[in-house]
mmCIF file of C-alpha atoms in Angstrom:
data_model
loop_
_atom_site.group_PDB
_atom_site.id
_atom_site.type_symbol
_atom_site.label_atom_id
_atom_site.label_comp_id
_atom_site.label_asym_id
_atom_site.label_seq_id
_atom_site.Cartn_x
_atom_site.Cartn_y
_atom_site.Cartn_z
ATOM 1 C CA MET A 1 -0.976 -6.284 -25.432
ATOM 2 C CA ARG A 2 -3.250 -9.012 -23.543
ATOM 3 C CA PHE A 3 -1.716 -9.820 -19.743
ATOM 4 C CA LEU A 4 -3.178 -12.175 -17.386
ATOM 5 C CA PRO A 5 -1.113 -13.450 -14.435
ATOM 6 C CA GLN A 6 -0.344 -17.301 -14.155
ATOM 7 C CA SER A 7 -2.509 -19.514 -12.458
ATOM 8 C CA GLU A 8 0.138 -20.269 -9.645
ATOM 9 C CA GLN A 9 1.000 -16.566 -9.108
ATOM 10 C CA VAL A 10 -3.280 -16.251 -8.432
ATOM 11 C CA ALA A 11 -2.955 -18.979 -6.138
ATOM 12 C CA PHE A 12 -0.445 -18.011 -4.089
ATOM 13 C CA ALA A 13 -2.065 -14.260 -3.701
ATOM 14 C CA ARG A 14 -5.282 -16.075 -2.421
ATOM 15 C CA SER A 15 -3.357 -18.143 0.004
ATOM 16 C CA VAL A 16 -1.959 -14.754 1.282
ATOM 17 C CA GLY A 17 -5.505 -13.396 1.231
ATOM 18 C CA ALA A 18 -6.939 -16.085 2.731
ATOM 19 C CA LEU A 19 -4.257 -16.367 5.525
ATOM 20 C CA LEU A 20 -4.838 -12.577 6.259
ATOM 21 C CA ALA A 21 -8.713 -13.043 5.841
ATOM 22 C CA ASP A 22 -8.428 -15.634 9.516
ATOM 23 C CA ALA A 23 -6.029 -12.706 10.901
ATOM 24 C CA ASP A 24 -8.618 -10.633 11.987
ATOM 25 C CA THR A 25 -6.390 -7.475 10.996
ATOM 26 C CA PRO A 26 -8.367 -4.793 12.862
ATOM 27 C CA SER A 27 -7.178 -6.016 16.123
ATOM 28 C CA VAL A 28 -3.437 -6.296 14.944
ATOM 29 C CA ILE A 29 -3.923 -2.710 13.703
ATOM 30 C CA ARG A 30 -5.544 -1.556 16.678
ATOM 31 C CA ALA A 31 -2.505 -3.043 18.987
ATOM 32 C CA TRP A 32 -0.067 -1.651 16.518
ATOM 33 C CA ALA A 33 -1.561 1.564 16.776
ATOM 34 C CA ALA A 34 -1.366 1.287 20.632
ATOM 35 C CA GLY A 35 2.064 0.888 20.879
ATOM 36 C CA ASP A 36 2.044 -3.314 21.193
ATOM 37 C CA PRO A 37 3.610 -4.760 18.130
ATOM 38 C CA ALA A 38 3.130 -8.141 19.472
ATOM 39 C CA PRO A 39 0.036 -9.492 17.206
ATOM 40 C CA GLY A 40 1.959 -7.461 14.164
ATOM 41 C CA ARG A 41 4.999 -9.674 14.379
ATOM 42 C CA LYS A 42 2.846 -12.464 14.875
ATOM 43 C CA LEU A 43 1.241 -11.921 11.657
ATOM 44 C CA TRP A 44 4.564 -11.323 10.477
ATOM 45 C CA THR A 45 5.971 -14.335 11.221
ATOM 46 C CA ARG A 46 3.157 -16.218 9.571
ATOM 47 C CA LEU A 47 3.619 -14.009 6.383
ATOM 48 C CA ALA A 48 6.689 -15.296 6.554
ATOM 49 C CA GLU A 49 6.531 -18.754 6.504
ATOM 50 C CA GLN A 50 4.182 -18.121 3.769
ATOM 51 C CA GLY A 51 7.131 -17.248 1.506
ATOM 52 C CA VAL A 52 6.132 -13.280 1.526
ATOM 53 C CA LEU A 53 8.764 -12.000 3.187
ATOM 54 C CA SER A 54 11.129 -13.305 0.514
ATOM 55 C CA LEU A 55 9.495 -11.861 -2.616
ATOM 56 C CA GLY A 56 12.284 -9.305 -2.734
ATOM 57 C CA GLU A 57 15.280 -11.427 -2.755
ATOM 58 C CA ALA A 58 17.284 -11.958 -5.848
ATOM 59 C CA ASP A 59 17.087 -15.624 -5.967
ATOM 60 C CA SER A 60 13.317 -16.069 -4.894
ATOM 61 C CA GLY A 61 12.108 -16.408 -8.424
ATOM 62 C CA ALA A 62 9.625 -13.766 -7.715
ATOM 63 C CA THR A 63 8.642 -11.272 -10.116
ATOM 64 C CA PRO A 64 7.166 -7.462 -10.038
ATOM 65 C CA VAL A 65 3.799 -9.246 -10.592
ATOM 66 C CA ASP A 66 4.388 -11.486 -7.737
ATOM 67 C CA LEU A 67 5.043 -8.510 -5.789
ATOM 68 C CA VAL A 68 1.896 -6.599 -7.060
ATOM 69 C CA LEU A 69 -0.566 -9.002 -6.431
ATOM 70 C CA THR A 70 0.746 -9.679 -2.879
ATOM 71 C CA PHE A 71 1.065 -6.105 -2.159
ATOM 72 C CA GLU A 72 -2.556 -5.913 -3.545
ATOM 73 C CA GLN A 73 -3.742 -8.400 -0.565
ATOM 74 C CA LEU A 74 -1.628 -6.775 2.008
ATOM 75 C CA GLY A 75 -3.588 -3.263 1.018
ATOM 76 C CA ARG A 76 -6.918 -5.148 0.891
ATOM 77 C CA PHE A 77 -6.577 -5.869 4.918
ATOM 78 C CA ALA A 78 -5.209 -2.875 5.690
ATOM 79 C CA VAL A 79 -1.596 -4.752 7.152
ATOM 80 C CA PRO A 80 0.198 -2.643 9.575
ATOM 81 C CA GLY A 81 4.169 -2.879 9.288
ATOM 82 C CA PRO A 82 6.798 -1.597 7.129
ATOM 83 C CA TYR A 83 6.267 -4.300 4.178
ATOM 84 C CA VAL A 84 7.260 -2.243 1.587
ATOM 85 C CA GLU A 85 10.314 -1.365 2.741
ATOM 86 C CA SER A 86 11.425 -4.719 4.282
ATOM 87 C CA ILE A 87 9.922 -6.966 0.897
ATOM 88 C CA ALA A 88 10.510 -4.485 -1.725
ATOM 89 C CA VAL A 89 12.800 -2.007 -1.651
ATOM 90 C CA LEU A 90 16.032 -2.987 1.416
ATOM 91 C CA PRO A 91 16.803 -6.276 -0.722
ATOM 92 C CA ALA A 92 17.120 -4.271 -3.739
ATOM 93 C CA LEU A 93 19.653 -2.221 -2.228
ATOM 94 C CA GLY A 94 21.789 -4.666 -1.268
ATOM 95 C CA VAL A 95 20.281 -5.537 2.295
ATOM 96 C CA ALA A 96 19.519 -9.033 3.809
ATOM 97 C CA VAL A 97 16.590 -8.507 5.403
ATOM 98 C CA GLY A 98 15.623 -12.290 6.186
ATOM 99 C CA GLU A 99 12.661 -12.095 8.367
ATOM 100 C CA SER A 100 13.541 -9.391 10.454
ATOM 101 C CA VAL A 101 11.613 -6.227 10.293
ATOM 102 C CA ALA A 102 13.244 -3.522 8.781
ATOM 103 C CA THR A 103 12.267 0.061 7.248
ATOM 104 C CA LEU A 104 14.343 3.343 6.386
ATOM 105 C CA ALA A 105 14.073 6.767 5.169
ATOM 106 C CA ALA A 106 15.125 8.057 1.751
ATOM 107 C CA PRO A 107 14.345 11.525 1.568
ATOM 108 C CA PRO A 108 13.045 13.191 -0.115
ATOM 109 C CA HIS A 109 10.506 11.686 -0.788
ATOM 110 C CA VAL A 110 10.289 9.133 1.745
ATOM 111 C CA PRO A 111 11.578 11.804 4.825
ATOM 112 C CA TYR A 112 10.371 9.293 7.633
ATOM 113 C CA ALA A 113 11.159 5.895 8.153
ATOM 114 C CA LEU A 114 7.805 3.657 9.002
ATOM 115 C CA ASP A 115 7.629 1.842 11.949
ATOM 116 C CA ALA A 116 11.217 2.775 13.268
ATOM 117 C CA GLY A 117 10.582 1.854 17.160
ATOM 118 C CA PHE A 118 9.700 -1.521 16.548
ATOM 119 C CA ALA A 119 12.097 -2.381 13.551
ATOM 120 C CA ASP A 120 14.903 -4.856 14.519
ATOM 121 C CA ALA A 121 16.778 -2.837 12.148
ATOM 122 C CA VAL A 122 16.914 0.737 10.636
ATOM 123 C CA TYR A 123 18.550 2.249 7.692
ATOM 124 C CA LEU A 124 19.078 5.895 6.177
ATOM 125 C CA LEU A 125 19.421 6.243 2.148
ATOM 126 C CA ASP A 126 21.018 9.868 1.968
ATOM 127 C CA GLY A 127 21.035 9.988 -2.283
ATOM 128 C CA THR A 128 23.432 7.041 -3.003
ATOM 129 C CA ARG A 129 24.886 6.469 0.488
ATOM 130 C CA LEU A 130 23.182 3.766 2.275
ATOM 131 C CA ALA A 131 23.933 3.696 6.006
ATOM 132 C CA ALA A 132 22.390 1.924 9.421
ATOM 133 C CA ALA A 133 20.053 4.617 11.649
ATOM 134 C CA GLU A 134 18.356 5.128 14.707
ATOM 135 C CA PRO A 135 15.229 6.769 15.623
ATOM 136 C CA ALA A 136 15.364 10.327 16.769
ATOM 137 C CA ASP A 137 11.640 11.892 16.878
ATOM 138 C CA GLU A 138 8.493 10.376 16.143
ATOM 139 C CA ILE A 139 5.660 12.179 13.667
ATOM 140 C CA ARG A 140 2.273 11.829 14.375
ATOM 141 C CA SER A 141 0.293 10.408 11.035
ATOM 142 C CA VAL A 142 -3.246 10.289 10.168
ATOM 143 C CA ASP A 143 -2.994 7.079 10.182
ATOM 144 C CA GLY A 144 -2.527 5.859 14.074
ATOM 145 C CA ALA A 145 -0.980 2.590 12.813
ATOM 146 C CA ARG A 146 1.591 4.337 10.554
ATOM 147 C CA ARG A 147 4.285 5.328 13.830
ATOM 148 C CA ILE A 148 6.660 7.306 11.212
ATOM 149 C CA ALA A 149 10.159 9.189 12.667
ATOM 150 C CA THR A 150 12.709 10.974 11.638
ATOM 151 C CA VAL A 151 16.114 8.561 11.577
ATOM 152 C CA ARG A 152 20.083 9.854 11.934
ATOM 153 C CA ALA A 153 22.850 7.478 10.694
ATOM 154 C CA THR A 154 24.801 5.732 13.292
ATOM 155 C CA GLY A 155 27.107 3.167 11.329
ATOM 156 C CA ALA A 156 29.285 3.512 8.000
ATOM 157 C CA GLU A 157 28.017 4.272 4.936
ATOM 158 C CA ALA A 158 27.610 2.126 1.645
ATOM 159 C CA VAL A 159 27.242 3.464 -1.956
ATOM 160 C CA VAL A 160 24.182 1.794 -3.641
ATOM 161 C CA ASP A 161 22.209 2.613 -6.986
ATOM 162 C CA PRO A 162 18.650 3.967 -5.401
ATOM 163 C CA VAL A 163 16.705 4.183 -8.870
ATOM 164 C CA ALA A 164 15.489 0.709 -9.152
ATOM 165 C CA PRO A 165 14.724 0.289 -5.237
ATOM 166 C CA PHE A 166 12.755 3.582 -5.295
ATOM 167 C CA GLU A 167 10.314 2.651 -8.217
ATOM 168 C CA ARG A 168 9.966 -0.733 -6.515
ATOM 169 C CA GLY A 169 8.746 1.088 -3.332
ATOM 170 C CA VAL A 170 6.716 3.244 -5.323
ATOM 171 C CA LEU A 171 5.007 0.155 -7.320
ATOM 172 C CA ALA A 172 4.309 -2.012 -4.038
ATOM 173 C CA THR A 173 2.499 1.467 -2.452
ATOM 174 C CA ALA A 174 0.683 1.621 -5.586
ATOM 175 C CA ALA A 175 -0.363 -2.064 -5.037
ATOM 176 C CA GLN A 176 -1.355 -1.675 -1.826
ATOM 177 C CA LEU A 177 -3.378 1.371 -2.703
ATOM 178 C CA LEU A 178 -5.302 -0.688 -4.866
ATOM 179 C CA GLY A 179 -6.138 -3.249 -2.408
ATOM 180 C CA LEU A 180 -7.381 -0.592 -0.153
ATOM 181 C CA GLY A 181 -9.638 0.657 -2.656
ATOM 182 C CA ALA A 182 -10.975 -2.481 -3.551
ATOM 183 C CA ALA A 183 -11.919 -3.330 0.112
ATOM 184 C CA LEU A 184 -13.495 0.124 0.455
ATOM 185 C CA LEU A 185 -15.582 -0.556 -2.273
ATOM 186 C CA ASP A 186 -16.651 -3.985 -1.517
ATOM 187 C CA ARG A 187 -17.379 -2.711 2.314
ATOM 188 C CA SER A 188 -19.505 -0.081 0.674
ATOM 189 C CA VAL A 189 -21.725 -2.289 -1.418
ATOM 190 C CA GLY A 190 -22.168 -4.429 1.865
ATOM 191 C CA TYR A 191 -23.482 -1.741 3.802
ATOM 192 C CA ALA A 192 -25.871 -0.223 0.721
ATOM 193 C CA ARG A 193 -27.113 -3.630 0.433
ATOM 194 C CA SER A 194 -28.222 -3.770 4.239
ATOM 195 C CA ARG A 195 -28.579 0.033 5.391
ATOM 196 C CA SER A 196 -32.281 0.453 4.572
ATOM 197 C CA GLN A 197 -34.042 3.925 4.049
ATOM 198 C CA PHE A 198 -37.626 4.930 3.125
ATOM 199 C CA GLY A 199 -38.425 1.023 3.424
ATOM 200 C CA LYS A 200 -35.618 0.291 0.696
ATOM 201 C CA PRO A 201 -31.898 -0.744 0.694
ATOM 202 C CA ILE A 202 -29.841 2.278 -0.151
ATOM 203 C CA GLY A 203 -27.944 0.193 -2.467
ATOM 204 C CA SER A 204 -31.598 0.572 -4.831
ATOM 205 C CA PHE A 205 -30.846 4.585 -5.193
ATOM 206 C CA GLN A 206 -29.617 5.256 -8.355
ATOM 207 C CA ALA A 207 -27.429 8.048 -6.725
ATOM 208 C CA VAL A 208 -25.834 5.451 -4.586
ATOM 209 C CA LYS A 209 -25.406 2.988 -7.957
ATOM 210 C CA HIS A 210 -23.685 5.641 -9.324
ATOM 211 C CA GLN A 211 -21.055 6.541 -7.258
ATOM 212 C CA LEU A 212 -20.342 2.916 -6.495
ATOM 213 C CA ALA A 213 -20.048 2.398 -10.014
ATOM 214 C CA ASP A 214 -17.780 5.267 -10.373
ATOM 215 C CA VAL A 215 -15.218 3.664 -8.066
ATOM 216 C CA ALA A 216 -15.368 0.237 -9.644
ATOM 217 C CA VAL A 217 -14.868 1.866 -12.900
ATOM 218 C CA ALA A 218 -11.838 3.869 -10.970
ATOM 219 C CA LEU A 219 -10.594 0.701 -9.909
ATOM 220 C CA ASP A 220 -10.436 -1.344 -12.817
ATOM 221 C CA LEU A 221 -8.951 1.477 -15.020
ATOM 222 C CA ALA A 222 -5.900 1.672 -12.493
ATOM 223 C CA ARG A 223 -5.255 -2.056 -12.109
ATOM 224 C CA PRO A 224 -3.851 -2.526 -15.963
ATOM 225 C CA LEU A 225 -1.778 0.557 -15.563
ATOM 226 C CA LEU A 226 -0.388 -0.854 -11.860
ATOM 227 C CA PHE A 227 0.681 -4.759 -13.840
ATOM 228 C CA GLY A 228 1.591 -2.465 -16.680
ATOM 229 C CA ALA A 229 4.296 -0.975 -14.646
ATOM 230 C CA ALA A 230 5.110 -4.319 -13.153
ATOM 231 C CA LEU A 231 5.744 -5.695 -16.610
ATOM 232 C CA ALA A 232 7.988 -2.551 -17.265
ATOM 233 C CA LEU A 233 10.182 -2.376 -14.350
ATOM 234 C CA ASP A 234 13.235 -3.154 -15.500
ATOM 235 C CA SER A 235 12.620 -1.054 -19.083
ATOM 236 C CA PRO A 236 13.703 2.369 -19.670
ATOM 237 C CA THR A 237 9.640 3.206 -19.353
ATOM 238 C CA ALA A 238 9.927 2.494 -16.062
ATOM 239 C CA ALA A 239 9.705 5.667 -13.899
ATOM 240 C CA ARG A 240 6.813 6.957 -16.238
ATOM 241 C CA ASP A 241 5.141 3.730 -16.018
ATOM 242 C CA VAL A 242 5.183 3.557 -11.956
ATOM 243 C CA SER A 243 4.211 6.985 -11.570
ATOM 244 C CA ALA A 244 1.259 6.683 -14.051
ATOM 245 C CA ALA A 245 0.169 3.154 -11.938
ATOM 246 C CA LYS A 246 0.654 5.425 -8.514
ATOM 247 C CA ILE A 247 -1.146 7.887 -9.800
ATOM 248 C CA ALA A 248 -4.024 5.996 -10.837
ATOM 249 C CA CYS A 249 -4.005 3.574 -7.943
ATOM 250 C CA THR A 250 -4.085 6.770 -5.156
ATOM 251 C CA ASP A 251 -6.950 8.655 -7.233
ATOM 252 C CA ALA A 252 -8.836 5.403 -7.416
ATOM 253 C CA ALA A 253 -8.633 4.782 -3.700
ATOM 254 C CA TYR A 254 -9.318 7.703 -2.618
ATOM 255 C CA LEU A 255 -12.641 7.835 -4.585
ATOM 256 C CA ALA A 256 -13.512 4.878 -2.724
ATOM 257 C CA ALA A 257 -12.530 6.642 0.783
ATOM 258 C CA ARG A 258 -14.795 9.438 -0.075
ATOM 259 C CA THR A 259 -17.720 7.043 -1.754
ATOM 260 C CA ALA A 260 -17.572 4.826 1.478
ATOM 261 C CA LEU A 261 -18.152 7.602 3.934
ATOM 262 C CA GLN A 262 -20.801 9.211 2.022
ATOM 263 C CA VAL A 263 -22.148 5.638 1.553
ATOM 264 C CA HIS A 264 -22.137 4.761 5.173
ATOM 265 C CA GLY A 265 -22.717 8.232 6.684
ATOM 266 C CA ALA A 266 -22.181 8.985 10.167
ATOM 267 C CA ILE A 267 -21.339 5.641 11.458
ATOM 268 C CA GLY A 268 -18.066 5.824 8.956
ATOM 269 C CA TYR A 269 -16.427 8.814 10.595
ATOM 270 C CA THR A 270 -16.264 6.846 14.102
ATOM 271 C CA ALA A 271 -12.831 5.814 14.953
ATOM 272 C CA GLU A 272 -14.712 2.362 16.804
ATOM 273 C CA TYR A 273 -15.892 1.176 13.422
ATOM 274 C CA ASP A 274 -13.422 -1.036 11.554
ATOM 275 C CA LEU A 275 -14.030 1.508 8.146
ATOM 276 C CA ALA A 276 -11.826 4.257 9.568
ATOM 277 C CA LEU A 277 -8.964 1.951 9.740
ATOM 278 C CA TRP A 278 -8.949 1.564 6.072
ATOM 279 C CA LEU A 279 -9.994 5.158 5.319
ATOM 280 C CA THR A 280 -7.218 6.671 7.241
ATOM 281 C CA LYS A 281 -4.274 4.148 5.702
ATOM 282 C CA VAL A 282 -5.733 5.581 2.603
ATOM 283 C CA ARG A 283 -4.994 9.478 3.515
ATOM 284 C CA ALA A 284 -1.618 8.282 4.763
ATOM 285 C CA LEU A 285 -0.459 6.674 1.678
ATOM 286 C CA VAL A 286 -1.658 9.294 -0.756
ATOM 287 C CA SER A 287 1.504 10.735 -0.353
ATOM 288 C CA ALA A 288 3.437 8.107 0.303
ATOM 289 C CA TRP A 289 6.601 7.369 -1.904
ATOM 290 C CA GLY A 290 6.252 10.529 -3.578
ATOM 291 C CA THR A 291 3.248 12.993 -3.799
ATOM 292 C CA GLN A 292 0.609 12.792 -6.607
ATOM 293 C CA ARG A 293 2.443 15.890 -7.952
ATOM 294 C CA PHE A 294 5.908 14.401 -7.989
ATOM 295 C CA HIS A 295 4.469 11.575 -10.141
ATOM 296 C CA ARG A 296 2.177 13.558 -12.301
ATOM 297 C CA ASP A 297 5.333 15.569 -13.099
ATOM 298 C CA ARG A 298 7.846 12.605 -13.682
ATOM 299 C CA VAL A 299 4.872 11.101 -16.565
ATOM 300 C CA PHE A 300 4.583 15.003 -18.101
ATOM 301 C CA ALA A 301 8.468 15.048 -18.365
ATOM 302 C CA ALA A 302 8.503 11.660 -19.757
ATOM 303 C CA ILE A 303 5.842 12.365 -22.760
ATOM 304 C CA GLY A 304 7.227 15.463 -23.457
ATOM 305 C CA THR A 305 11.043 14.107 -23.871
ATOM 306 C CA ALA A 306 9.248 10.901 -26.263
ATOM 307 C CA ARG A 307 7.812 13.659 -28.289
#
C-alpha cells in the first residue's frame, strides 16, 4: 500500500511548524522549567487559534494522520505542556477540554500527570473510572520542562472506555519522538558542517557521515510505521501497530540523541546549549505512555496470536 498525506494535511502541519519556528521555543521551554508558565500559555493560545487544540474533538473532522503530522511538529520544536493529554487523550474520553490546559494520570503506564500544577483541569483515569483530581507530590523528571506529579481523585467518577484514548496517547507520543529525532539530526548535520577539525569540517569524515546516515535511516524506517499506525487506529490491529510505531520512533529518536551528543562533543553536555532541551525530552519520552518492554511485549503477543 502506498500512502501520502493529502496536500491540505501537509499545509496545516507546515503552518504549525512556521508558527513554532517564530515562537523561540527554547525560551518558552526554559521559562516553563523555571516555573513560569506565561510564555508557554501564550504559545498554547496561539496554537489554539491555529486549530491545533481542536484536532482531538469528534466534530473537528480531523483524522489520526492530522494528529500525527501536528505532533511531529510539536516534537520537532520540543514544545512543553500536556498537549498529548489535552488534544489526543481527554477528548477521546469524552472530556470537553476546549482551549484549557488539561492533563491526567492513567496508571500503570502513565502513573504521573504532566504539568498538573500549571493545568486548569486535572484527571485521574483508574482502569475504567475517570475522575477529577488534584496534584499531590511533584516528581523530578530528567527533563526539567516536564513537571510530573502524582494526583488524587477529588470528584465523582464516570465509567469510560480507556482503550482507544490510550492508543491515541501512545501514537501522539511516538509522533513527538519522531519530530524530536528529526530536529536532532538537522542540528547534528548543521553542526558537522560548521565545526572544523584538522582543517576540515567534521562532517567530511567518514565515521561521522556513517553515524548521521544511520540516524536518517532509522527515522525513515520509523515514519511508515507511525503513519501505518495512524491509519489502523480504529482497526483490530491498532494495539500492535501503535506499539510497533512507538518502539521504532523511540529507538530512532534515542539513536539521534546519542549521535547528536557524539557529533557535538563536550558542548552537547552543557545545559546552557539548546541541544540539551531536545536531548532530555527524548530521554523522558522513552518511557512515556508505556515502556519499550511493554510495547515489545504487545507486538510479540499480537504476532503469536496471529500465528
